[in-house]
Short mmCIF file of N, CA, C and O in Angstrom, two decimals:
data_model
loop_
_atom_site.label_atom_id
_atom_site.label_comp_id
_atom_site.label_asym_id
_atom_site.label_seq_id
_atom_site.Cartn_x
_atom_site.Cartn_y
_atom_site.Cartn_z
N MET A 268 111.17 42.33 55.31
CA MET A 268 110.58 42.83 56.48
C MET A 268 110.87 41.88 57.70
O MET A 268 111.31 42.39 58.79
N THR A 269 110.65 40.59 57.53
CA THR A 269 110.86 39.66 58.56
C THR A 269 112.33 39.56 59.03
O THR A 269 112.63 39.49 60.26
N ALA A 270 113.31 39.67 58.05
CA ALA A 270 114.69 39.68 58.47
C ALA A 270 115.00 40.82 59.24
O ALA A 270 115.83 40.73 60.16
N LEU A 271 114.56 42.04 58.95
CA LEU A 271 114.83 43.26 59.65
C LEU A 271 114.19 43.17 61.10
O LEU A 271 114.86 43.50 62.07
N LEU A 272 113.04 42.64 61.22
CA LEU A 272 112.37 42.49 62.51
C LEU A 272 113.19 41.45 63.28
O LEU A 272 113.41 41.76 64.55
N LYS A 273 113.55 40.34 62.73
CA LYS A 273 114.32 39.38 63.55
C LYS A 273 115.58 39.99 64.00
O LYS A 273 116.13 39.80 65.15
N ARG A 274 116.33 40.72 63.17
CA ARG A 274 117.59 41.33 63.51
C ARG A 274 117.36 42.36 64.67
O ARG A 274 118.09 42.49 65.71
N SER A 275 116.29 43.15 64.53
CA SER A 275 115.89 44.11 65.49
C SER A 275 115.61 43.50 66.87
O SER A 275 116.01 44.01 67.93
N LEU A 276 114.93 42.36 66.86
CA LEU A 276 114.58 41.65 68.08
C LEU A 276 115.86 41.11 68.72
O LEU A 276 116.08 41.18 69.91
N TYR A 277 116.82 40.68 67.80
CA TYR A 277 118.13 40.19 68.32
C TYR A 277 118.86 41.31 69.13
O TYR A 277 119.44 41.11 70.14
N LEU A 278 118.86 42.41 68.50
CA LEU A 278 119.62 43.56 69.18
C LEU A 278 118.92 44.07 70.35
O LEU A 278 119.52 44.50 71.29
N THR A 279 117.56 43.99 70.40
CA THR A 279 116.84 44.57 71.52
C THR A 279 116.84 43.60 72.74
O THR A 279 116.69 44.00 73.86
N ARG A 280 117.08 42.29 72.49
CA ARG A 280 117.01 41.35 73.59
C ARG A 280 118.23 41.49 74.55
O ARG A 280 118.15 41.03 75.67
N ASP A 281 119.24 42.28 74.17
CA ASP A 281 120.36 42.60 75.06
C ASP A 281 119.79 43.38 76.27
O ASP A 281 120.28 43.11 77.39
N THR A 282 118.92 44.30 76.05
CA THR A 282 118.44 45.15 77.13
C THR A 282 117.09 44.62 77.66
O THR A 282 116.58 45.10 78.70
N HIS A 283 116.45 43.68 76.93
CA HIS A 283 115.15 43.14 77.33
C HIS A 283 115.24 41.62 77.09
O HIS A 283 114.75 41.08 76.07
N PRO A 284 115.95 40.87 78.06
CA PRO A 284 116.27 39.46 77.82
C PRO A 284 115.12 38.64 77.70
O PRO A 284 115.13 37.57 77.00
N TRP A 285 113.89 39.04 78.13
CA TRP A 285 112.64 38.22 78.01
C TRP A 285 112.24 38.14 76.41
O TRP A 285 111.36 37.33 76.17
N LEU A 286 112.95 38.91 75.59
CA LEU A 286 112.65 38.78 74.14
C LEU A 286 113.43 37.59 73.51
O LEU A 286 113.14 37.23 72.37
N ALA A 287 114.38 37.07 74.21
CA ALA A 287 115.23 35.90 73.68
C ALA A 287 114.28 34.73 73.17
O ALA A 287 114.61 34.23 72.04
N PRO A 288 113.33 34.26 73.94
CA PRO A 288 112.49 33.21 73.30
C PRO A 288 111.72 33.63 72.06
O PRO A 288 111.50 32.77 71.23
N VAL A 289 111.44 34.88 71.85
CA VAL A 289 110.82 35.38 70.66
C VAL A 289 111.74 35.12 69.49
O VAL A 289 111.42 34.64 68.43
N CYS A 290 113.07 35.49 69.75
CA CYS A 290 114.06 35.36 68.71
C CYS A 290 114.23 33.83 68.32
O CYS A 290 114.36 33.52 67.19
N ASP A 291 114.24 33.02 69.35
CA ASP A 291 114.40 31.57 69.14
C ASP A 291 113.14 30.91 68.49
O ASP A 291 113.31 30.06 67.60
N ALA A 292 111.98 31.45 68.86
CA ALA A 292 110.74 30.74 68.30
C ALA A 292 110.42 31.37 66.96
O ALA A 292 109.65 30.73 66.21
N ALA A 293 111.05 32.50 66.62
CA ALA A 293 110.75 33.15 65.30
C ALA A 293 110.98 32.34 64.10
O ALA A 293 110.35 32.44 63.14
N ALA A 294 111.83 31.34 64.21
CA ALA A 294 112.19 30.51 63.02
C ALA A 294 110.98 29.65 62.61
O ALA A 294 110.75 29.38 61.48
N GLY A 295 110.18 29.19 63.59
CA GLY A 295 109.11 28.32 63.33
C GLY A 295 107.70 28.89 63.40
O GLY A 295 106.74 28.21 63.13
N GLN A 296 107.64 30.10 63.74
CA GLN A 296 106.37 30.76 63.91
C GLN A 296 106.36 32.20 63.26
O GLN A 296 107.34 32.68 62.86
N ASP A 297 105.19 32.74 63.21
CA ASP A 297 104.98 34.13 62.80
C ASP A 297 105.68 34.99 63.89
O ASP A 297 105.33 34.93 65.02
N VAL A 298 106.60 35.79 63.51
CA VAL A 298 107.36 36.62 64.42
C VAL A 298 106.46 37.60 65.21
O VAL A 298 106.62 37.74 66.37
N LEU A 299 105.47 38.18 64.53
CA LEU A 299 104.56 39.12 65.20
C LEU A 299 103.79 38.48 66.15
O LEU A 299 103.43 39.03 67.22
N VAL A 300 103.31 37.27 65.98
CA VAL A 300 102.45 36.49 66.93
C VAL A 300 103.33 36.27 68.17
O VAL A 300 102.86 36.45 69.32
N SER A 301 104.56 35.77 68.03
CA SER A 301 105.41 35.46 69.13
C SER A 301 105.74 36.82 69.88
O SER A 301 105.69 36.81 71.19
N LEU A 302 105.90 37.89 69.14
CA LEU A 302 106.25 39.15 69.85
C LEU A 302 105.06 39.62 70.60
O LEU A 302 105.19 40.15 71.72
N ARG A 303 103.86 39.57 70.00
CA ARG A 303 102.65 40.01 70.66
C ARG A 303 102.46 39.25 71.99
O ARG A 303 102.15 39.87 73.08
N SER A 304 102.60 37.96 71.92
CA SER A 304 102.44 37.08 73.12
C SER A 304 103.44 37.63 74.22
O SER A 304 103.11 37.59 75.42
N ALA A 305 104.70 37.74 73.83
CA ALA A 305 105.74 38.17 74.81
C ALA A 305 105.40 39.54 75.40
O ALA A 305 105.57 39.71 76.63
N LEU A 306 105.00 40.48 74.57
CA LEU A 306 104.64 41.78 75.13
C LEU A 306 103.44 41.75 76.10
O LEU A 306 103.49 42.46 77.05
N GLN A 307 102.47 40.89 75.82
CA GLN A 307 101.36 40.78 76.63
C GLN A 307 101.67 40.23 78.10
O GLN A 307 100.98 40.56 79.02
N LEU A 308 102.83 39.47 78.17
CA LEU A 308 103.20 39.02 79.42
C LEU A 308 103.92 39.99 80.34
O LEU A 308 104.11 39.77 81.49
N GLN A 309 104.28 41.07 79.69
CA GLN A 309 105.02 42.11 80.51
C GLN A 309 104.09 43.19 81.06
O GLN A 309 102.94 43.32 80.59
N SER A 310 104.57 44.04 82.00
CA SER A 310 103.85 45.10 82.51
C SER A 310 103.63 46.08 81.35
O SER A 310 104.43 46.04 80.35
N GLU A 311 102.71 46.98 81.49
CA GLU A 311 102.47 47.90 80.41
C GLU A 311 103.72 48.86 80.21
O GLU A 311 104.11 49.09 79.09
N ALA A 312 104.30 49.28 81.26
CA ALA A 312 105.56 50.12 81.23
C ALA A 312 106.63 49.33 80.57
O ALA A 312 107.26 49.95 79.65
N GLU A 313 106.88 48.15 80.88
CA GLU A 313 108.05 47.36 80.39
C GLU A 313 107.77 47.14 78.85
O GLU A 313 108.64 47.24 78.09
N ALA A 314 106.55 46.77 78.52
CA ALA A 314 106.13 46.48 77.17
C ALA A 314 106.42 47.80 76.29
O ALA A 314 106.92 47.65 75.13
N ALA A 315 106.01 48.88 76.78
CA ALA A 315 106.16 50.20 76.05
C ALA A 315 107.68 50.51 75.92
O ALA A 315 108.09 50.93 74.74
N VAL A 316 108.43 50.24 76.85
CA VAL A 316 109.94 50.55 76.74
C VAL A 316 110.54 49.64 75.73
O VAL A 316 111.31 50.04 74.90
N ALA A 317 110.19 48.30 75.79
CA ALA A 317 110.77 47.36 74.89
C ALA A 317 110.33 47.65 73.50
O ALA A 317 111.02 47.60 72.47
N HIS A 318 109.02 48.03 73.31
CA HIS A 318 108.48 48.35 71.97
C HIS A 318 109.23 49.55 71.34
O HIS A 318 109.58 49.53 70.22
N GLY A 319 109.46 50.57 72.16
CA GLY A 319 110.21 51.72 71.71
C GLY A 319 111.65 51.34 71.33
O GLY A 319 112.12 51.80 70.20
N ALA A 320 112.31 50.52 72.07
CA ALA A 320 113.63 50.10 71.71
C ALA A 320 113.63 49.23 70.46
O ALA A 320 114.49 49.50 69.60
N LEU A 321 112.67 48.41 70.31
CA LEU A 321 112.56 47.54 69.14
C LEU A 321 112.30 48.41 67.90
O LEU A 321 112.99 48.23 66.83
N LEU A 322 111.44 49.36 68.01
CA LEU A 322 111.16 50.26 66.91
C LEU A 322 112.39 51.09 66.55
O LEU A 322 112.72 51.25 65.34
N GLU A 323 113.13 51.57 67.54
CA GLU A 323 114.36 52.35 67.25
C GLU A 323 115.43 51.46 66.57
O GLU A 323 116.06 51.90 65.58
N ASN A 324 115.59 50.26 66.94
CA ASN A 324 116.52 49.40 66.36
C ASN A 324 116.05 49.11 64.89
O ASN A 324 116.88 49.03 63.99
N PHE A 325 114.76 48.84 64.73
CA PHE A 325 114.27 48.56 63.35
C PHE A 325 114.55 49.84 62.44
O PHE A 325 114.97 49.65 61.34
N ARG A 326 114.22 51.02 62.96
CA ARG A 326 114.43 52.24 62.24
C ARG A 326 115.99 52.39 61.90
O ARG A 326 116.21 52.83 60.73
N ALA A 327 116.79 52.16 62.74
CA ALA A 327 118.27 52.32 62.46
C ALA A 327 118.75 51.32 61.43
O ALA A 327 119.47 51.69 60.54
N LEU A 328 118.25 50.07 61.45
CA LEU A 328 118.64 49.10 60.47
C LEU A 328 118.12 49.42 59.12
O LEU A 328 118.80 49.35 58.15
N LEU A 329 116.88 49.86 59.04
CA LEU A 329 116.20 50.23 57.76
C LEU A 329 116.92 51.44 57.18
O LEU A 329 117.09 51.39 55.99
N SER A 330 117.31 52.32 58.02
CA SER A 330 118.00 53.53 57.62
C SER A 330 119.31 53.21 56.94
O SER A 330 119.62 53.90 55.95
N THR A 331 120.02 52.26 57.46
CA THR A 331 121.26 51.88 56.81
C THR A 331 121.11 51.29 55.45
O THR A 331 121.95 51.29 54.65
N LEU A 332 119.95 50.66 55.20
CA LEU A 332 119.64 50.02 53.93
C LEU A 332 119.12 50.99 52.89
O LEU A 332 119.48 50.94 51.76
N ILE A 333 118.21 51.89 53.33
CA ILE A 333 117.48 52.71 52.37
C ILE A 333 117.71 54.21 52.47
O ILE A 333 117.14 54.99 51.76
N GLY A 334 118.37 54.61 53.57
CA GLY A 334 118.59 55.97 53.82
C GLY A 334 117.68 56.56 54.93
O GLY A 334 116.49 56.02 55.07
N ALA A 335 118.10 57.59 55.52
CA ALA A 335 117.31 58.18 56.64
C ALA A 335 116.02 58.83 56.20
O ALA A 335 114.98 58.65 56.79
N SER A 336 116.10 59.56 55.07
CA SER A 336 114.94 60.22 54.56
C SER A 336 113.74 59.34 54.17
O SER A 336 112.62 59.57 54.60
N LEU A 337 114.08 58.28 53.46
CA LEU A 337 113.09 57.43 53.03
C LEU A 337 112.48 56.59 54.16
O LEU A 337 111.28 56.40 54.38
N THR A 338 113.40 56.25 55.08
CA THR A 338 112.97 55.55 56.34
C THR A 338 111.98 56.40 57.12
O THR A 338 110.89 55.91 57.56
N GLU A 339 112.30 57.62 57.36
CA GLU A 339 111.48 58.53 58.06
C GLU A 339 110.09 58.63 57.37
O GLU A 339 109.01 58.66 58.06
N ARG A 340 110.06 58.76 56.08
CA ARG A 340 108.80 58.89 55.40
C ARG A 340 107.97 57.63 55.44
O ARG A 340 106.78 57.66 55.67
N LEU A 341 108.60 56.44 55.33
CA LEU A 341 107.90 55.18 55.46
C LEU A 341 107.31 54.92 56.90
O LEU A 341 106.24 54.41 57.06
N LEU A 342 108.13 55.32 57.90
CA LEU A 342 107.75 55.02 59.28
C LEU A 342 107.04 56.17 59.97
O LEU A 342 106.64 55.99 61.15
N ARG A 343 106.85 57.28 59.35
CA ARG A 343 106.31 58.37 59.93
C ARG A 343 105.04 58.10 60.70
O ARG A 343 104.74 58.47 61.81
N PRO A 344 103.99 57.36 60.03
CA PRO A 344 102.77 57.13 60.79
C PRO A 344 102.98 56.25 62.06
O PRO A 344 102.35 56.56 63.06
N VAL A 345 103.93 55.41 62.00
CA VAL A 345 104.17 54.52 63.15
C VAL A 345 104.89 55.33 64.27
O VAL A 345 104.64 55.28 65.36
N LEU A 346 105.87 56.16 63.80
CA LEU A 346 106.61 56.98 64.81
C LEU A 346 105.74 58.01 65.44
O LEU A 346 105.87 58.33 66.64
N ASP A 347 104.88 58.67 64.64
CA ASP A 347 103.97 59.65 65.20
C ASP A 347 102.99 58.98 66.17
O ASP A 347 102.76 59.54 67.21
N ASN A 348 102.50 57.81 65.98
CA ASN A 348 101.54 57.11 66.76
C ASN A 348 102.27 56.72 68.10
O ASN A 348 101.81 56.84 69.15
N ASN A 349 103.55 56.20 67.90
CA ASN A 349 104.34 55.75 69.09
C ASN A 349 104.68 56.95 70.00
O ASN A 349 104.63 56.90 71.15
N SER A 350 105.08 58.13 69.38
CA SER A 350 105.51 59.28 70.17
C SER A 350 104.30 59.95 70.94
O SER A 350 104.44 60.61 71.86
N SER A 351 103.08 59.73 70.36
CA SER A 351 101.87 60.48 70.97
C SER A 351 101.50 59.77 72.17
O SER A 351 100.62 60.28 73.00
N GLY A 352 101.93 58.57 72.40
CA GLY A 352 101.59 57.74 73.55
C GLY A 352 100.29 56.98 73.41
O GLY A 352 99.86 56.25 74.32
N SER A 353 99.58 57.14 72.31
CA SER A 353 98.34 56.42 72.13
C SER A 353 98.59 55.33 71.00
O SER A 353 98.94 55.61 69.92
N ALA A 354 98.44 54.09 71.39
CA ALA A 354 98.70 52.98 70.49
C ALA A 354 97.34 52.54 70.04
O ALA A 354 96.27 52.66 70.73
N ALA A 355 97.33 51.88 68.90
CA ALA A 355 96.04 51.34 68.38
C ALA A 355 95.64 50.14 69.22
O ALA A 355 96.54 49.41 69.63
N GLN A 356 94.38 50.04 69.55
CA GLN A 356 93.88 48.96 70.36
C GLN A 356 93.57 47.76 69.52
O GLN A 356 92.97 47.92 68.45
N ASP A 357 93.89 46.62 69.98
CA ASP A 357 93.57 45.30 69.34
C ASP A 357 92.13 44.95 69.82
O ASP A 357 91.89 44.73 70.93
N THR A 358 91.15 45.02 68.88
CA THR A 358 89.82 44.76 69.25
C THR A 358 89.35 43.39 68.78
O THR A 358 88.14 43.09 68.78
N SER A 359 90.28 42.57 68.41
CA SER A 359 89.93 41.24 67.84
C SER A 359 89.55 40.19 68.99
O SER A 359 89.06 39.16 68.66
N GLN A 360 89.82 40.56 70.24
CA GLN A 360 89.48 39.64 71.34
C GLN A 360 88.15 39.71 71.85
O GLN A 360 87.50 40.65 71.95
#
């Protein structure tokens, strides 16, 4: 999963250059922690667009590995949540 996420980040940083430090830092840190920090520094709209692009790149890569049908079944909860516009809130703070 980490390798797919890193590759997805690499592909997404072309359109969202502020993700480049996440790609670079990912080698020494938890990728999700770095990504969360980077997203929190962006406007809500920019973070949502980047998140959507990252998810689409992840889905495309996973699809090439395991096929579209299985990818859609595995990611359906995430894709449904993402398309509805309502994201889960982080209540740990």
